[in-house]
mmCIF file of C-alpha atoms and ligand atoms in Angstrom:
data_model
loop_
_atom_site.group_PDB
_atom_site.id
_atom_site.type_symbol
_atom_site.label_atom_id
_atom_site.label_comp_id
_atom_site.label_asym_id
_atom_site.label_seq_id
_atom_site.Cartn_x
_atom_site.Cartn_y
_atom_site.Cartn_z
ATOM 1 C CA LEU A 193 40.090 -45.619 -60.403
ATOM 2 C CA LEU A 194 37.203 -45.308 -62.877
ATOM 3 C CA ALA A 195 39.051 -42.747 -64.706
ATOM 4 C CA ASP A 196 42.379 -45.710 -64.485
ATOM 5 C CA GLY A 197 39.481 -48.201 -66.559
ATOM 6 C CA TRP A 198 37.936 -50.093 -63.048
ATOM 7 C CA VAL A 199 34.142 -51.012 -62.793
ATOM 8 C CA LEU A 200 32.095 -50.204 -60.115
ATOM 9 C CA ARG A 201 29.933 -53.095 -59.303
ATOM 10 C CA ASN A 202 28.763 -52.036 -55.828
ATOM 11 C CA LYS A 203 28.683 -49.684 -52.976
ATOM 12 C CA ILE A 204 28.043 -51.201 -49.688
ATOM 13 C CA VAL A 205 27.077 -49.514 -46.813
ATOM 14 C CA TRP A 206 29.273 -51.380 -43.914
ATOM 15 C CA ALA A 207 26.276 -50.572 -41.137
ATOM 16 C CA LYS A 208 28.176 -50.676 -37.415
ATOM 17 C CA THR A 209 26.093 -52.083 -34.795
ATOM 18 C CA ASN A 210 28.614 -50.977 -32.444
ATOM 19 C CA PRO A 211 29.102 -47.098 -33.402
ATOM 20 C CA VAL A 212 31.815 -45.897 -31.712
ATOM 21 C CA PRO A 213 29.658 -42.976 -28.708
ATOM 22 C CA THR A 214 30.087 -39.319 -30.309
ATOM 23 C CA SER A 215 29.905 -36.086 -28.166
ATOM 24 C CA VAL A 216 29.334 -34.200 -31.165
ATOM 25 C CA ARG A 217 25.863 -31.842 -30.697
ATOM 26 C CA ASP A 218 25.964 -30.376 -34.380
ATOM 27 C CA ARG A 219 25.482 -33.344 -36.339
ATOM 28 C CA LEU A 220 24.487 -36.908 -36.239
ATOM 29 C CA ALA A 221 27.010 -39.287 -35.438
ATOM 30 C CA CYS A 222 28.921 -41.556 -37.735
ATOM 31 C CA THR A 223 27.897 -44.738 -38.461
ATOM 32 C CA TRP A 224 28.319 -46.407 -41.693
ATOM 33 C CA GLU A 225 31.275 -46.890 -44.033
ATOM 34 C CA ALA A 226 31.407 -47.025 -47.437
ATOM 35 C CA ILE A 227 32.969 -50.363 -49.434
ATOM 36 C CA TYR A 228 33.304 -50.106 -53.199
ATOM 37 C CA VAL A 229 33.486 -53.536 -55.261
ATOM 38 C CA LEU A 230 35.686 -52.794 -58.455
ATOM 39 C CA THR A 231 36.367 -54.972 -61.381
ATOM 40 C CA ARG A 232 39.274 -54.526 -63.765
ATOM 41 C CA GLN A 233 37.106 -56.157 -66.223
ATOM 42 C CA PRO A 234 33.002 -56.390 -66.837
ATOM 43 C CA SER A 235 33.011 -59.745 -66.900
ATOM 44 C CA TYR A 236 34.505 -61.339 -63.552
ATOM 45 C CA PHE A 237 34.463 -64.198 -61.204
ATOM 46 C CA PHE A 238 31.584 -63.585 -58.168
ATOM 47 C CA ASP A 239 30.623 -66.474 -56.244
ATOM 48 C CA LEU A 240 27.035 -65.332 -55.138
ATOM 49 C CA ASP A 241 25.929 -68.850 -53.473
ATOM 50 C CA ALA A 242 29.483 -68.697 -51.406
ATOM 51 C CA VAL A 243 27.295 -65.459 -49.543
ATOM 52 C CA ARG A 244 23.480 -66.029 -49.361
ATOM 53 C CA ILE A 245 21.707 -65.356 -46.208
ATOM 54 C CA PRO A 246 18.640 -67.505 -45.200
ATOM 55 C CA HIS A 247 14.690 -66.231 -46.692
ATOM 56 C CA ARG A 248 13.515 -64.400 -44.023
ATOM 57 C CA SER A 249 9.519 -63.114 -44.055
ATOM 58 C CA GLN A 250 8.455 -61.764 -40.719
ATOM 59 C CA PRO A 251 5.494 -59.593 -40.825
ATOM 60 C CA PRO A 252 6.295 -56.441 -38.512
ATOM 61 C CA LYS A 253 5.675 -56.152 -34.841
ATOM 62 C CA ARG A 254 4.400 -53.859 -32.595
ATOM 63 C CA HIS A 255 4.352 -54.366 -28.691
ATOM 64 C CA GLY A 256 5.153 -58.123 -30.246
ATOM 65 C CA VAL A 257 2.394 -58.445 -31.779
ATOM 66 C CA PRO A 258 2.749 -58.651 -35.417
ATOM 67 C CA HIS A 259 0.098 -56.748 -37.844
ATOM 68 C CA ALA A 260 -1.613 -58.158 -40.922
ATOM 69 C CA GLN A 261 -0.971 -55.091 -42.953
ATOM 70 C CA PRO A 262 2.265 -53.373 -43.027
ATOM 71 C CA GLU A 263 1.297 -49.333 -41.726
ATOM 72 C CA LEU A 264 0.166 -46.799 -44.586
ATOM 73 C CA TRP A 265 3.143 -44.719 -42.782
ATOM 74 C CA ARG A 266 5.744 -46.820 -44.967
ATOM 75 C CA GLY A 267 4.367 -45.844 -48.245
ATOM 76 C CA PRO A 268 4.412 -47.662 -51.600
ATOM 77 C CA ASN A 269 7.909 -48.436 -51.262
ATOM 78 C CA GLY A 270 8.427 -48.892 -47.760
ATOM 79 C CA ASP A 271 9.884 -52.275 -46.489
ATOM 80 C CA GLY A 272 7.549 -54.880 -47.313
ATOM 81 C CA ALA A 273 7.053 -57.856 -45.351
ATOM 82 C CA ARG A 274 5.039 -59.488 -47.701
ATOM 83 C CA GLY A 275 8.391 -60.912 -49.672
ATOM 84 C CA LEU A 276 7.645 -64.450 -49.680
ATOM 85 C CA ASP A 277 3.711 -64.431 -49.446
ATOM 86 C CA ILE A 278 4.173 -62.672 -52.756
ATOM 87 C CA ILE A 279 6.379 -64.850 -53.986
ATOM 88 C CA LYS A 280 4.375 -68.403 -52.816
ATOM 89 C CA ALA A 281 1.303 -66.522 -54.443
ATOM 90 C CA ALA A 282 2.651 -66.270 -57.548
ATOM 91 C CA GLY A 283 4.123 -70.039 -57.643
ATOM 92 C CA ARG A 284 7.262 -68.912 -57.137
ATOM 93 C CA VAL A 285 10.050 -69.901 -54.649
ATOM 94 C CA GLY A 286 12.879 -68.260 -53.327
ATOM 95 C CA HIS A 287 16.557 -69.374 -53.913
ATOM 96 C CA PRO A 288 16.810 -72.533 -52.078
ATOM 97 C CA LEU A 289 20.328 -71.555 -51.037
ATOM 98 C CA GLY A 290 19.475 -68.438 -49.412
ATOM 99 C CA LYS A 291 18.738 -64.852 -50.886
ATOM 100 C CA ASN A 292 20.683 -62.123 -52.001
ATOM 101 C CA PRO A 293 22.766 -60.565 -48.951
ATOM 102 C CA GLY A 294 22.004 -57.080 -50.369
ATOM 103 C CA ASP A 295 24.556 -54.471 -49.967
ATOM 104 C CA VAL A 296 23.714 -52.638 -46.499
ATOM 105 C CA TRP A 297 25.921 -55.223 -44.363
ATOM 106 C CA HIS A 298 25.233 -55.052 -40.509
ATOM 107 C CA ILE A 299 28.318 -55.887 -38.778
ATOM 108 C CA ALA A 300 30.097 -54.665 -35.543
ATOM 109 C CA SER A 301 33.072 -52.900 -35.950
ATOM 110 C CA SER A 302 36.337 -54.173 -33.755
ATOM 111 C CA SER A 303 39.682 -53.596 -33.230
ATOM 112 C CA TYR A 304 42.755 -55.485 -32.441
ATOM 113 C CA ARG A 305 44.006 -55.304 -28.836
ATOM 114 C CA GLY A 306 44.012 -51.465 -28.928
ATOM 115 C CA ALA A 307 46.529 -51.828 -30.888
ATOM 116 C CA HIS A 308 45.333 -50.772 -34.536
ATOM 117 C CA HIS A 309 42.131 -49.131 -33.856
ATOM 118 C CA ALA A 310 41.405 -49.039 -37.557
ATOM 119 C CA THR A 311 41.223 -52.916 -38.499
ATOM 120 C CA PHE A 312 37.776 -53.889 -40.171
ATOM 121 C CA PRO A 313 35.726 -56.963 -38.695
ATOM 122 C CA VAL A 314 37.043 -60.907 -40.136
ATOM 123 C CA GLY A 315 33.492 -61.433 -40.845
ATOM 124 C CA LEU A 316 33.348 -58.591 -43.447
ATOM 125 C CA ALA A 317 36.355 -59.818 -44.630
ATOM 126 C CA GLN A 318 35.510 -63.290 -45.005
ATOM 127 C CA ARG A 319 32.251 -62.538 -46.507
ATOM 128 C CA ALA A 320 33.977 -60.138 -49.450
ATOM 129 C CA ILE A 321 36.263 -62.959 -50.028
ATOM 130 C CA GLN A 322 34.265 -65.838 -49.890
ATOM 131 C CA ALA A 323 32.201 -63.757 -52.922
ATOM 132 C CA GLY A 324 35.126 -62.450 -54.832
ATOM 133 C CA CYS A 325 37.838 -64.647 -54.169
ATOM 134 C CA PRO A 326 37.698 -68.276 -56.042
ATOM 135 C CA GLU A 327 38.875 -71.319 -53.063
ATOM 136 C CA ARG A 328 40.841 -72.611 -56.098
ATOM 137 C CA ARG A 329 42.433 -71.607 -59.359
ATOM 138 C CA CYS A 330 43.862 -73.518 -62.296
ATOM 139 C CA ALA A 331 47.459 -73.433 -61.263
ATOM 140 C CA SER A 332 49.000 -73.147 -64.972
ATOM 141 C CA CYS A 333 46.025 -70.844 -66.853
ATOM 142 C CA ARG A 334 44.847 -69.453 -63.156
ATOM 143 C CA LEU A 335 41.056 -69.771 -64.373
ATOM 144 C CA PRO A 336 38.611 -70.182 -60.765
ATOM 145 C CA TRP A 337 37.163 -73.313 -59.938
ATOM 146 C CA ARG A 338 32.988 -73.364 -59.311
ATOM 147 C CA ARG A 339 30.869 -75.458 -57.416
ATOM 148 C CA THR A 340 27.739 -76.814 -58.773
ATOM 149 C CA ALA A 341 24.925 -76.704 -57.025
ATOM 150 C CA GLN A 342 22.673 -79.321 -56.480
ATOM 151 C CA ARG A 343 18.702 -79.282 -56.436
ATOM 152 C CA LEU A 344 16.766 -81.663 -54.526
ATOM 153 C CA GLY A 345 13.302 -80.430 -54.958
ATOM 154 C CA GLN A 346 13.015 -77.217 -52.645
ATOM 155 C CA ILE A 347 16.377 -78.443 -51.203
ATOM 156 C CA ALA A 348 19.694 -77.103 -52.600
ATOM 157 C CA THR A 349 23.374 -77.848 -51.476
ATOM 158 C CA ARG A 350 26.228 -76.517 -53.316
ATOM 159 C CA GLY A 351 28.176 -79.698 -54.694
ATOM 160 C CA GLY A 352 31.868 -80.126 -55.249
ATOM 161 C CA LEU A 353 34.197 -78.118 -56.733
ATOM 162 C CA TRP A 354 35.369 -78.157 -60.709
ATOM 163 C CA ALA A 355 37.836 -76.695 -63.047
ATOM 164 C CA GLY A 356 37.112 -74.328 -65.608
ATOM 165 C CA CYS A 357 39.720 -75.289 -67.922
ATOM 166 C CA ASP A 358 41.246 -78.177 -69.656
ATOM 167 C CA CYS A 359 44.988 -77.650 -68.730
ATOM 168 C CA ASP A 360 44.983 -80.576 -65.964
ATOM 169 C CA THR A 361 47.939 -79.138 -63.788
ATOM 170 C CA GLY A 362 46.701 -78.708 -60.482
ATOM 171 C CA ALA A 363 44.724 -76.550 -58.437
ATOM 172 C CA GLU A 364 45.972 -73.541 -56.112
ATOM 173 C CA PRO A 365 44.177 -71.599 -53.492
ATOM 174 C CA GLY A 366 42.816 -68.303 -55.025
ATOM 175 C CA ILE A 367 44.513 -65.597 -53.889
ATOM 176 C CA VAL A 368 43.575 -62.116 -51.492
ATOM 177 C CA LEU A 369 45.545 -58.555 -52.206
ATOM 178 C CA ASP A 370 45.121 -56.209 -49.275
ATOM 179 C CA PRO A 371 47.547 -53.159 -49.820
ATOM 180 C CA PHE A 372 46.727 -51.707 -46.580
ATOM 181 C CA PHE A 373 47.450 -54.191 -44.787
ATOM 182 C CA GLY A 374 46.782 -53.271 -41.065
ATOM 183 C CA ALA A 375 47.038 -55.803 -38.426
ATOM 184 C CA GLY A 376 46.116 -58.184 -41.391
ATOM 185 C CA SER A 377 42.194 -59.162 -40.568
ATOM 186 C CA THR A 378 42.096 -60.010 -44.348
ATOM 187 C CA ALA A 379 44.835 -62.758 -43.980
ATOM 188 C CA ILE A 380 43.126 -63.351 -40.647
ATOM 189 C CA ALA A 381 40.178 -64.372 -42.842
ATOM 190 C CA ALA A 382 41.834 -65.865 -45.921
ATOM 191 C CA GLU A 383 43.308 -68.690 -44.485
ATOM 192 C CA SER A 384 40.273 -68.875 -42.396
ATOM 193 C CA LEU A 385 38.882 -69.611 -45.642
ATOM 194 C CA GLY A 386 42.140 -71.495 -47.032
ATOM 195 C CA ARG A 387 42.874 -68.834 -49.193
ATOM 196 C CA ASP A 388 46.053 -67.873 -49.841
ATOM 197 C CA TRP A 389 47.049 -63.388 -49.361
ATOM 198 C CA LEU A 390 49.596 -60.984 -49.937
ATOM 199 C CA GLY A 391 49.902 -57.848 -47.646
ATOM 200 C CA ILE A 392 51.502 -54.332 -47.692
ATOM 201 C CA GLU A 393 51.486 -51.903 -45.175
ATOM 202 C CA LEU A 394 53.374 -48.772 -44.795
ATOM 203 C CA LYS A 395 54.406 -48.919 -40.990
ATOM 204 C CA ALA A 396 56.585 -51.118 -39.592
ATOM 205 C CA ASP A 397 55.080 -51.571 -36.308
ATOM 206 C CA PHE A 398 51.861 -52.420 -37.932
ATOM 207 C CA ALA A 399 53.185 -55.322 -40.166
ATOM 208 C CA ARG A 400 55.096 -56.723 -37.193
ATOM 209 C CA LEU A 401 51.719 -56.624 -35.024
ATOM 210 C CA ALA A 402 50.120 -58.465 -38.434
ATOM 211 C CA TRP A 403 52.484 -60.995 -38.463
ATOM 212 C CA ALA A 404 52.690 -61.959 -34.555
ATOM 213 C CA ARG A 405 48.316 -62.034 -34.754
ATOM 214 C CA ILE A 406 48.514 -64.480 -37.909
ATOM 215 C CA THR A 407 51.109 -67.228 -36.295
ATOM 216 C CA GLU A 408 49.217 -66.756 -33.104
ATOM 217 C CA GLN A 409 46.267 -67.623 -35.096
ATOM 218 C CA ARG A 410 47.924 -70.366 -37.130
ATOM 219 C CA THR A 411 49.250 -71.825 -33.780
ATOM 220 C CA ALA A 412 45.329 -71.734 -32.410
ATOM 221 C CA ARG A 413 44.572 -73.446 -35.635
ATOM 222 C CA LYS A 414 46.842 -75.938 -35.039
ATOM 223 C CA SER A 415 46.083 -77.020 -31.771
ATOM 224 C CA THR A 416 42.087 -76.856 -32.194
ATOM 225 C CA ASN A 417 43.312 -79.746 -35.378
ATOM 226 C CA GLN A 418 45.500 -81.692 -33.464
ATOM 227 C CA ALA A 419 42.706 -82.039 -30.487
ATOM 228 C CA GLN A 420 39.959 -83.289 -33.351
ATOM 229 C CA PRO A 421 39.393 -86.603 -33.062
ATOM 230 C CA LYS A 422 40.851 -88.454 -36.423
ATOM 231 C CA ALA A 423 38.770 -89.972 -38.512
ATOM 232 C CA ALA A 424 39.301 -93.860 -38.897
HETATM 233 C C1 LIG B 687 42.739 -48.604 -41.932
HETATM 234 S S1 LIG B 687 43.782 -49.635 -41.710
HETATM 235 C C2 LIG B 687 43.664 -50.801 -42.670
HETATM 236 C C3 LIG B 687 43.453 -52.282 -41.532
HETATM 237 C C4 LIG B 687 43.021 -53.302 -42.044
HETATM 238 N N1 LIG B 687 42.485 -53.281 -42.710
HETATM 239 C C5 LIG B 687 43.078 -54.601 -41.018
HETATM 240 O O1 LIG B 687 42.139 -54.640 -41.259
HETATM 241 O O2 LIG B 687 43.460 -54.680 -40.056
HETATM 242 C C6 LIG B 687 45.126 -48.789 -42.825
HETATM 243 C C7 LIG B 687 46.240 -49.690 -43.311
HETATM 244 O O3 LIG B 687 46.710 -48.896 -44.463
HETATM 245 C C8 LIG B 687 48.309 -48.677 -44.055
HETATM 246 N N2 LIG B 687 48.660 -47.317 -45.334
HETATM 247 C C9 LIG B 687 48.539 -46.595 -45.301
HETATM 248 N N3 LIG B 687 49.038 -45.704 -46.557
HETATM 249 C C10 LIG B 687 49.511 -46.520 -47.393
HETATM 250 C C11 LIG B 687 50.199 -47.103 -48.102
HETATM 251 N N4 LIG B 687 50.485 -45.738 -49.159
HETATM 252 N N5 LIG B 687 50.647 -48.126 -48.761
HETATM 253 C C12 LIG B 687 50.794 -48.931 -47.629
HETATM 254 N N6 LIG B 687 49.722 -49.125 -46.424
HETATM 255 C C13 LIG B 687 49.641 -48.136 -46.289
HETATM 256 C C14 LIG B 687 47.977 -47.996 -42.986
HETATM 257 O O4 LIG B 687 49.603 -47.731 -41.979
HETATM 258 C C15 LIG B 687 47.215 -48.820 -41.999
HETATM 259 O O5 LIG B 687 47.835 -49.397 -41.205
#
């Protein structure tokens, strides 16, 4: 892919919190997979604010009792527990929308009703879509729309979407392509986030399975929406 001009921007470790038990005795169990973030050009859409996570600065605990100092065995590059304390002492504050989630994602693996065993979790696809696919884009020039971040002192919220162009021809949802569609987890995630999607799947049985799953999700969403009280 790199030889074809793709730019590698991240290698994410998907650390499975529920790895499949293994009976192997001569090696360690495989508990993670790599996710490569590749772009077509050095400048690209990336919505970090959509995937920020809450700041946490918890001192390490032993037997439920917090340590005042990290243990020496952690070494100079060990996982410090004083991140926010250091930032605070320097008079700086963390980003009010939360911190960068980093490139190790702890997410449980899943399968779809046992019918497709290599599905990835919808939550994993959702995080990738939120960061990498615009909510809206210009229907004419396709430039992504973006959200403003509004700060009120130490509090921040995400503001409304605004167009990145002057076309004034209206917007359409961003679109996600999964060329290895499987049981359609990408489509489930995309629809839950209001994005459009395209899927390519080699096996007709899996394509049918995915379509049944998507239809089921749409029906469930429709009945949930109908059950919601209408705003006056
Ligand atoms: C790991 S699964 C993807 C599962 C999917 N991400 C999900 O969560 O439902 C990979 C899928 O790619 C399909 N596949 C493999 N080679 C393909 C190809 N050349 N073109 C399209 N689909 C392919 C397989 O049949 C399989 O269903």
